[in-house]
XYZ file of C-alpha atoms in Angstrom:
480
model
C 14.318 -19.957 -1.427
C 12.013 -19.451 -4.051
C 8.646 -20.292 -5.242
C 6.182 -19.680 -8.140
C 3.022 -17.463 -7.232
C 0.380 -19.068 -9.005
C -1.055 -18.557 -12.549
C -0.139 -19.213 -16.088
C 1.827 -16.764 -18.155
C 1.108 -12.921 -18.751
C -0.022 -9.960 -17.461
C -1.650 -7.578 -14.684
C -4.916 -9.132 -13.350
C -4.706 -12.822 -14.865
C -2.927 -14.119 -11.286
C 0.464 -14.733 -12.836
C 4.192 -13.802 -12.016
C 5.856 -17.196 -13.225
C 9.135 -18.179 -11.078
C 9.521 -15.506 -8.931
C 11.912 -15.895 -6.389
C 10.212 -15.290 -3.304
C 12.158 -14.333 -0.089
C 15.877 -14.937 0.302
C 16.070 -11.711 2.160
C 16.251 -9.802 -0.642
C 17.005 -9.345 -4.516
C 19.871 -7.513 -3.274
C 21.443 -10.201 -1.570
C 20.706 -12.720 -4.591
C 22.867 -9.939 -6.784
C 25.658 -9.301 -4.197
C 25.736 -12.594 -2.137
C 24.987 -13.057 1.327
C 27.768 -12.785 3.154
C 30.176 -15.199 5.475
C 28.918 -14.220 8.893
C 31.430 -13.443 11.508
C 32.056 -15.425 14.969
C 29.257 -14.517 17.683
C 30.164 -13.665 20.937
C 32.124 -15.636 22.875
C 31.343 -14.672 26.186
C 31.276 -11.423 28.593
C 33.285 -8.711 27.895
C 33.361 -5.211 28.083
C 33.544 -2.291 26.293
C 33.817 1.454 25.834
C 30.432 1.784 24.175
C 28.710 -1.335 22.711
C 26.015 -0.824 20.100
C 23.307 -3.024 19.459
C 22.554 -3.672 15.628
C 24.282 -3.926 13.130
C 22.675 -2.102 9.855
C 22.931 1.074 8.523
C 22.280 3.082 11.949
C 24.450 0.959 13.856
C 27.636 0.679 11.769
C 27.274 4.357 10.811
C 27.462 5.284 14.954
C 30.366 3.164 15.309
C 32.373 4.350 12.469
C 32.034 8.412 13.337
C 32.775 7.427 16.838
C 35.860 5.431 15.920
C 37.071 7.873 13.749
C 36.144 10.845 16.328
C 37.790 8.701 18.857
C 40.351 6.073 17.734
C 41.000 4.670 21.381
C 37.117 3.724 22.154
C 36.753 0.028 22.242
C 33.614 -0.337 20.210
C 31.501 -3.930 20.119
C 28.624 -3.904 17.545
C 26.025 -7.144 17.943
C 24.094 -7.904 15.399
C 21.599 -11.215 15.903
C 22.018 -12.040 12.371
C 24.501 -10.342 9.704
C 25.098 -7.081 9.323
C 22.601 -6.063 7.092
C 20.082 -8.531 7.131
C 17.240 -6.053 8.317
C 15.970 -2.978 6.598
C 19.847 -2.157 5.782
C 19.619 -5.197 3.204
C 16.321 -4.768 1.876
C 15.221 -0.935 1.131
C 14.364 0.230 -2.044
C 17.458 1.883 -2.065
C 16.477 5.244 -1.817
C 19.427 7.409 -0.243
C 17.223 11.222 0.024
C 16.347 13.991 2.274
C 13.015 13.042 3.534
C 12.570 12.825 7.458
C 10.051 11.587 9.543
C 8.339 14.141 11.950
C 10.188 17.119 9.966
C 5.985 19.226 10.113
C 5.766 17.879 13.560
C 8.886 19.112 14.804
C 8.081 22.465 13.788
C 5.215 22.843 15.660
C 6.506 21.544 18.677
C 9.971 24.022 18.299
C 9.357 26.563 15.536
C 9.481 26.694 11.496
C 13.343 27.604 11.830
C 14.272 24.356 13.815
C 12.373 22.286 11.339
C 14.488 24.138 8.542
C 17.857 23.237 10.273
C 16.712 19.850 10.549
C 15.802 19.359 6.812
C 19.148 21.348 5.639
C 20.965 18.600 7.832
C 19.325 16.370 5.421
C 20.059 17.836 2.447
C 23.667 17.449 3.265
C 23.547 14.309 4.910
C 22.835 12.956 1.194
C 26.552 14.451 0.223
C 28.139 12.561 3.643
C 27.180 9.618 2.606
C 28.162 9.816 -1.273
C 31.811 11.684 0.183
C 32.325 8.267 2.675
C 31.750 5.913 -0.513
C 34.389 7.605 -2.345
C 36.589 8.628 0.551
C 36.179 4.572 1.862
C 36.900 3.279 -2.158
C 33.431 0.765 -2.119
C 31.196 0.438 -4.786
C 27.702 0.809 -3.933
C 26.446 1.814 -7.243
C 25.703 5.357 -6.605
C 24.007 7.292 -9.041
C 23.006 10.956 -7.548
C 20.366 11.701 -10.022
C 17.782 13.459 -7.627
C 14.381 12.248 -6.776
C 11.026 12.460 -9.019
C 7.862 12.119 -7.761
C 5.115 11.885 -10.215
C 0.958 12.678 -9.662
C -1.002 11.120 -11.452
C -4.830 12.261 -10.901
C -6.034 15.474 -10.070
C -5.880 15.100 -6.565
C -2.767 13.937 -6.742
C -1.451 17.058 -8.559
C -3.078 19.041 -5.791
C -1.023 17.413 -3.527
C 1.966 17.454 -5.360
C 1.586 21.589 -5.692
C 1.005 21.912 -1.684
C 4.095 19.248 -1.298
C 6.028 21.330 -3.468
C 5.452 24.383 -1.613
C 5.808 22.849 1.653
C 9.344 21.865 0.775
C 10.454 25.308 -0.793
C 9.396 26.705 2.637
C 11.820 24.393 4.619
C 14.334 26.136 2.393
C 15.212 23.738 -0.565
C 15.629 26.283 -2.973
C 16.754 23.759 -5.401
C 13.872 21.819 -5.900
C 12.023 22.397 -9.573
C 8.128 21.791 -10.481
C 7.182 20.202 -13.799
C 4.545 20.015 -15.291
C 3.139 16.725 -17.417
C 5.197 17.715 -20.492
C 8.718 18.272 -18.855
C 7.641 15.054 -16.402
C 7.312 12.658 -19.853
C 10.953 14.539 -20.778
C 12.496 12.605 -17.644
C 10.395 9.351 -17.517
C 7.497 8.191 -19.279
C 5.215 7.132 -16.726
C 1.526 6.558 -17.970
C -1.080 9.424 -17.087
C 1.560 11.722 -15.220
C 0.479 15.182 -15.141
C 3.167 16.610 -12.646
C 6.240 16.155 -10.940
C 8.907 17.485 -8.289
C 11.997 16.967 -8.426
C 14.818 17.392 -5.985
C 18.474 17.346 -6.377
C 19.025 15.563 -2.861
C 18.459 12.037 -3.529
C 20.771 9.459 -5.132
C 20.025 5.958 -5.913
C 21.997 2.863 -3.727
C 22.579 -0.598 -3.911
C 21.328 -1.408 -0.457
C 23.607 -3.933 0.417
C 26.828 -3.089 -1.681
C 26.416 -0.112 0.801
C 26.203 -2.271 3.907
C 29.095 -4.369 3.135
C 31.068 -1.740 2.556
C 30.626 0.114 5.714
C 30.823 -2.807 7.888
C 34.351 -3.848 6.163
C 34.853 -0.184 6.910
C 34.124 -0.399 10.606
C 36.497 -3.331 11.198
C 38.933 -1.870 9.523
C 39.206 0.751 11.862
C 38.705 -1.421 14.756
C 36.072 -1.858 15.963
C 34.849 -5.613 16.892
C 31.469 -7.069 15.056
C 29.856 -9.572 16.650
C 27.560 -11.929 14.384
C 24.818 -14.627 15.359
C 24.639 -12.841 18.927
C 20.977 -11.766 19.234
C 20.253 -9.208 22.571
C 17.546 -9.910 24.335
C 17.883 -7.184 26.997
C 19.172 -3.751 27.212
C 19.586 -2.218 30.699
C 21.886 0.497 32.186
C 25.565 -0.500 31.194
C 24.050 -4.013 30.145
C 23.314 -5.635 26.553
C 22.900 -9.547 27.370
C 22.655 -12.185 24.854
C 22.359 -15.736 24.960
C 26.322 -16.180 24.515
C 27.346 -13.508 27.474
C 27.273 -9.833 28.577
C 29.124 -6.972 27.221
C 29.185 -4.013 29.744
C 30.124 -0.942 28.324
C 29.162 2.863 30.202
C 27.379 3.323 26.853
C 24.911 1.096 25.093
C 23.223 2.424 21.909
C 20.042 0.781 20.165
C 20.120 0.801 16.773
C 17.413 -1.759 16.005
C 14.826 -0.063 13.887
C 12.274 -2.531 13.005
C 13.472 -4.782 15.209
C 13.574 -3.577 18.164
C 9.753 -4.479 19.845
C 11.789 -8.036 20.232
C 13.533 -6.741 22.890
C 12.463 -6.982 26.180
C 10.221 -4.298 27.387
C 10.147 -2.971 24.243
C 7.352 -4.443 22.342
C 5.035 -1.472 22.373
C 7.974 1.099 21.358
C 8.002 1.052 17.645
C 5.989 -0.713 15.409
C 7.097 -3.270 12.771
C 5.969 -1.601 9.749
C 5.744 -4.498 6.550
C 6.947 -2.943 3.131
C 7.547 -5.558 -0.063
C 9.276 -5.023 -3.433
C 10.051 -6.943 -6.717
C 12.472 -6.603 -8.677
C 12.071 -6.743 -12.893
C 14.434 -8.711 -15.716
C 16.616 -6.500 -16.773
C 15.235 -4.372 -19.601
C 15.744 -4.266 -23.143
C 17.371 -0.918 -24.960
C 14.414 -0.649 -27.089
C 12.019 -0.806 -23.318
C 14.429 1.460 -21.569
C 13.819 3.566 -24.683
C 9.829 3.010 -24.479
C 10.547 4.154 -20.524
C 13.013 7.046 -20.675
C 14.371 7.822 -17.188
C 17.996 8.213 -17.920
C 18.364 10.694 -15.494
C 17.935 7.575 -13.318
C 16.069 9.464 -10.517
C 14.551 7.766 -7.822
C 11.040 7.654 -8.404
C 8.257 8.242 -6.055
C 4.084 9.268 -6.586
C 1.760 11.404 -4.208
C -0.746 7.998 -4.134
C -1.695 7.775 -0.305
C -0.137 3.883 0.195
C 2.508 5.580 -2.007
C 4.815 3.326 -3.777
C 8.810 3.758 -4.937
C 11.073 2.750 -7.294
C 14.914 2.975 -8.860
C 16.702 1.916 -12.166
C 19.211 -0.474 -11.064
C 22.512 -0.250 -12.024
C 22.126 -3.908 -13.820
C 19.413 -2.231 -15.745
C 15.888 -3.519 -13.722
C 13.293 -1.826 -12.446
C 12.982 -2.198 -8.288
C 9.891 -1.314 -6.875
C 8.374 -1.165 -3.488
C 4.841 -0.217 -1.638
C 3.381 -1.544 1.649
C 1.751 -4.797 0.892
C 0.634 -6.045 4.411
C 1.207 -3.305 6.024
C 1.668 -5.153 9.766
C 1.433 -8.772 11.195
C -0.058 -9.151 14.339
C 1.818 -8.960 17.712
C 4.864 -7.177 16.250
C 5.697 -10.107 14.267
C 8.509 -9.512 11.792
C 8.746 -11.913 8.630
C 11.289 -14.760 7.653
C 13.487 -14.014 5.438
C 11.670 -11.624 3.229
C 9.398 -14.125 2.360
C 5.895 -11.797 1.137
C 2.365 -12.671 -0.152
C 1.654 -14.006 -3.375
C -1.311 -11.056 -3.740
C 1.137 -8.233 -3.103
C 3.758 -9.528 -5.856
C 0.812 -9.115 -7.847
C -0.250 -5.700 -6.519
C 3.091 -4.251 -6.825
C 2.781 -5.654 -10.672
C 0.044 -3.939 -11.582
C 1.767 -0.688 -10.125
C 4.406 -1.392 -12.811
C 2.150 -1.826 -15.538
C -0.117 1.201 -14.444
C 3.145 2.827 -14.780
C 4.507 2.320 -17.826
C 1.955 0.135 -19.824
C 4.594 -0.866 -22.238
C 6.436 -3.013 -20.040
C 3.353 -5.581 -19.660
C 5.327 -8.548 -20.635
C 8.202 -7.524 -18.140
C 8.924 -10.543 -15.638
C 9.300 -10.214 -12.365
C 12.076 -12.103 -10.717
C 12.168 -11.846 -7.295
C 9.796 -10.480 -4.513
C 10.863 -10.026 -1.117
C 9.712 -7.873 2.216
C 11.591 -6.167 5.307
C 10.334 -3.965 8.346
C 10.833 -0.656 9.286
C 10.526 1.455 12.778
C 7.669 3.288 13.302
C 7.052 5.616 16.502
C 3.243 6.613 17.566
C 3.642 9.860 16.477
C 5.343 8.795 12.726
C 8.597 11.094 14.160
C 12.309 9.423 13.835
C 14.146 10.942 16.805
C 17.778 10.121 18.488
C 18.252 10.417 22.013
C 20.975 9.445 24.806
C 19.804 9.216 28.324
C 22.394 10.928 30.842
C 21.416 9.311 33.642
C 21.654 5.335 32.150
C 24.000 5.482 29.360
C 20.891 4.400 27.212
C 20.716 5.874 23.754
C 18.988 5.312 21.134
C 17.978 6.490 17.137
C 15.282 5.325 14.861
C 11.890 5.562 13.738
C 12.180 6.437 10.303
C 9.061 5.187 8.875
C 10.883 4.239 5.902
C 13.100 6.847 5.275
C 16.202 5.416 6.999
C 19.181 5.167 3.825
C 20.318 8.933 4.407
C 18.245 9.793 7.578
C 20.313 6.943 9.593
C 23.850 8.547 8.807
C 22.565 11.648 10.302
C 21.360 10.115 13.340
C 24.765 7.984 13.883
C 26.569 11.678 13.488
C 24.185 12.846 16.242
C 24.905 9.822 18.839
C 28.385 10.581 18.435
C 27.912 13.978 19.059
C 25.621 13.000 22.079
C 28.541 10.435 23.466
C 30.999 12.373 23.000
C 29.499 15.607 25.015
C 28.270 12.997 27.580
C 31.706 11.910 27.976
C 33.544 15.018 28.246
C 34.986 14.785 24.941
C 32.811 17.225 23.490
C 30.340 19.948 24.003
C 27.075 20.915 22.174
C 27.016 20.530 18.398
C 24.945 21.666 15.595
C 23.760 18.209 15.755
C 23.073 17.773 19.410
C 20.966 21.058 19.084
C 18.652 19.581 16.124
C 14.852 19.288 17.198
C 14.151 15.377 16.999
C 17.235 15.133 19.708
C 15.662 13.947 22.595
C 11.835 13.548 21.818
C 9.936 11.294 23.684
C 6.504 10.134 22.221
C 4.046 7.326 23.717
C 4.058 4.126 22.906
C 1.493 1.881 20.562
C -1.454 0.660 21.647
C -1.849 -3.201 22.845
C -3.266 -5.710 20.997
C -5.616 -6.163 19.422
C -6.110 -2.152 18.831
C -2.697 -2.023 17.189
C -3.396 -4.686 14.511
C -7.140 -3.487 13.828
C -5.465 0.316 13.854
C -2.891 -0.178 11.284
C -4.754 -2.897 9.001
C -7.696 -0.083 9.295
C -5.124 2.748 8.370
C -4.227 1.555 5.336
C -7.189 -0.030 4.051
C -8.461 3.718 4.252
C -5.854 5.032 2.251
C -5.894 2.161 -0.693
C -9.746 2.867 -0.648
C -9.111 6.973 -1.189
C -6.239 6.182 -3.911
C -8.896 4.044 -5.966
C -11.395 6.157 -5.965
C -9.104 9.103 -7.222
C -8.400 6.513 -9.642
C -11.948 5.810 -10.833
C -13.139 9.114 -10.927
C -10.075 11.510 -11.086
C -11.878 15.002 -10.726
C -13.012 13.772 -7.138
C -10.373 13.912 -4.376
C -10.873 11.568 -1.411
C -8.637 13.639 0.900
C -11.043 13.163 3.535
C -10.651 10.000 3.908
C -6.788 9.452 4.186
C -7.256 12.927 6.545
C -9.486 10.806 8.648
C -6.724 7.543 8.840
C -3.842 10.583 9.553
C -5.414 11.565 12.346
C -6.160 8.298 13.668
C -2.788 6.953 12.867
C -1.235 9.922 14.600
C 0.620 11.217 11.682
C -0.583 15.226 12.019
């Protein structure tokens, strides 16, 4: 699908990004091909466990617990392909970051919070050791993360970021300042960066096809074109039949206020990229960033970015942030105005690349919980379990959560007993749920229009901070 957002030819604030393909899921699916979807469900059966979605958190659970235990009979469902949620669309960011991580040191101490974040650090090397051990190509590149300020304020911010993660223990982590920053990548105004050595950049979907070829491989059976309407104790029912199974495990992320009873759970959270012509030597030369880092800024509606391994650029922000009701889009289809806002975030960038075309836009959803926490939990009593709630940080942090379920199962089950895993501080959280409508739409369109407001006005005058007023929407949006 594709269409041309409107304008003539040229650059940042004329209107114009000529023939950009708009939708089709994703840029990463135009490069790698969308799949041939497997055969739904064919009617009830049943199961040892039966997991419910099949992207990155979904076919991760399934392949620890069929290589933990080889005689579970495992069902996945996945209403579409696997893949075709925020599994198939991310920016491709595979890193350490995790939702809650301040939160859930407050609620159980600094030294829980720094187990969880060392899980993350290593949960970056899991997933690069499972490429290699597995023999698919999802053009990995483990050259760190960068993330650039670009004002005053944002250097502020960057310092007390910085800080913040040397205190969780990532020793590794390095400060630059806007000399050393130009060294790695020449991004326009940058007067600071941090880098950390846990990150690696992904092709999204080269990742997801390779882990669900994976999964079958070892056995497990992946149902296709079988959406779930309702999860209950022992229960996942679709249109097509029943699969009962003593465990059923929700792995729907963004998806999941479709389900029944659910709608309030996690919100649908909107994020949009574009993705660039490949770039010239002489531009890559104007650019620099041959560390190929994934890059990242301390803006408030922050944005990211990675150099593909076809030589693009791929960048992502927010757009529109939420649709009303928990709506979720079609097909990655996004607005015409936030092609051209993400634009102008290239150009602010690195001014040199004005004449850069863009060549395809596109849009996906992600989970996010009340309190902004991403949590796993199994409930003893039903079976139920669940993991999500990233708020965007789901590549690496969605491996760790399948190795927790498994754990989780597996203890349930007599199998196992605790783990280092099981005793991790997001296991089990419980948080309330969103707001009804209209509060939630007015709450989250309100949010972020308070946080684009503070990042231009660090823009226009850069010795003024506007903290204030993105503290005002974090407290409101439940964040701190």
């Amino acid at each position: 699908m594709s269409s041309s957002v409107s304008g003539g030819a040229g650059g940042v604030g004329s209107g114009v990004v000529r023939g950009v393909v708009n939708g089709g899921i994703s840029f990463w699916y135009a490069d790698d091909g969308i799949p041939a979807m497997r055969e739904p469900l064919g009617g009830d059966v049943s199961a040892d466990v039966v997991i419910v979605g099949g992207g990155y958190t979904g076919l991760w659970t399934a392949y620890y617990l069929k290589k933990a235990a080889p005689f579970l009979r495992i069902v996945v469902l996945e209403q579409k392909f696997c893949g075709y949620g925020a599994s198939g669309r991310n920016g491709g960011w595979l890193y350490n970051g995790v939702a809650g991580r301040d939160r859930y040191a407050k609620l159980h101490g600094h030294e829980a919070a720094v187990r969880l974040q060392r899980a993350m650090n290593d949960t970056v090397d899991e997933v690069v050791r499972v490429v290699e051990e597995e023999g698919f190509d999802a053009d990995v590149h483990k050259g760190g993360v960068l993330e650039v300020a670009c004002t005053p304020a944002q250097l502020a911010r960057l310092k007390d970021f910085h800080a913040q993660e040397l205190s969780y223990g990532e020793k590794d982590r390095e400060l630059y300042g806007a000399r050393e920053t130009a060294e790695r990548i020449r991004v326009a105004d940058a007067v600071g960066s941090s880098w950390t050595p846990h990150g690696a950049r992904v092709h999204p979907v080269k990742l997801v096809k390779g882990l669900a070829a994976a999964v079958e491989a070892l056995g497990v059976t992946v149902y296709e074109r079988t959406p779930v309407t309702e999860i209950r104790a022992k229960h996942a029912v679709t249109p097509y039949g029943t699969v009962r199974a003593p465990y059923v495990l929700r792995c729907t992320e963004g998806f999941t206020a479709a389900l029944k009873g659910q709608r309030r759970t996690w919100l649908p959270m909107n994020s949009s990229m574009i993705a660039t012509e490949p770039l010239t030597e002489e531009q890559w030369a104007s650019v620099g960033w041959e560390g190929r880092e994934a890059l990242g800024d301390m803006a408030h509606a922050y944005m990211y970015a990675q150099r593909t391994a076809d030589g693009r650029i791929a960048l992502g922000g927010r757009g529109v942030p939420y649709r009303f009701g928990s709506r979720t889009d079609n097909d990655g289809r996004t607005q015409d105005a936030t092609v051209e806002a993400l634009r102008e975030i290239l150009v602010r960038f690195f001014p040199s690349l004005a004449g850069l075309r863009v060549e395809h836009a596109w849009s996906g959803v992600l989970g996010v919980p009340r309190d902004w926490c991403a949590s796993v939990t199994l409930d003893r009593s039903t079976g139920i379990g669940w993991a999500g709630g990233y708020v965007g940080s789901g590549v690496a942090t969605a491996n760790l959560a399948a190795r927790t379920l498994r754990d989780l199962v597996q203890r349930d089950s007599g199998q196992g007993g605790r783990t280092e895993l099981t005793e991790l501080p997001w296991v089990g959280h419980k948080v309330r749920r969103w707001e009804p409508e209209p509060l939630r739409w007015l709450g989250v369109r309100g949010l972020y229009t308070a946080y684009r407001a503070a990042d231009r006005r660090e823009m226009s005058r850069p010795g003024d901070g506007a903290w204030w007023v993105a503290g005002v929407a974090d407290r409101v949006a439940g964040r701190h």
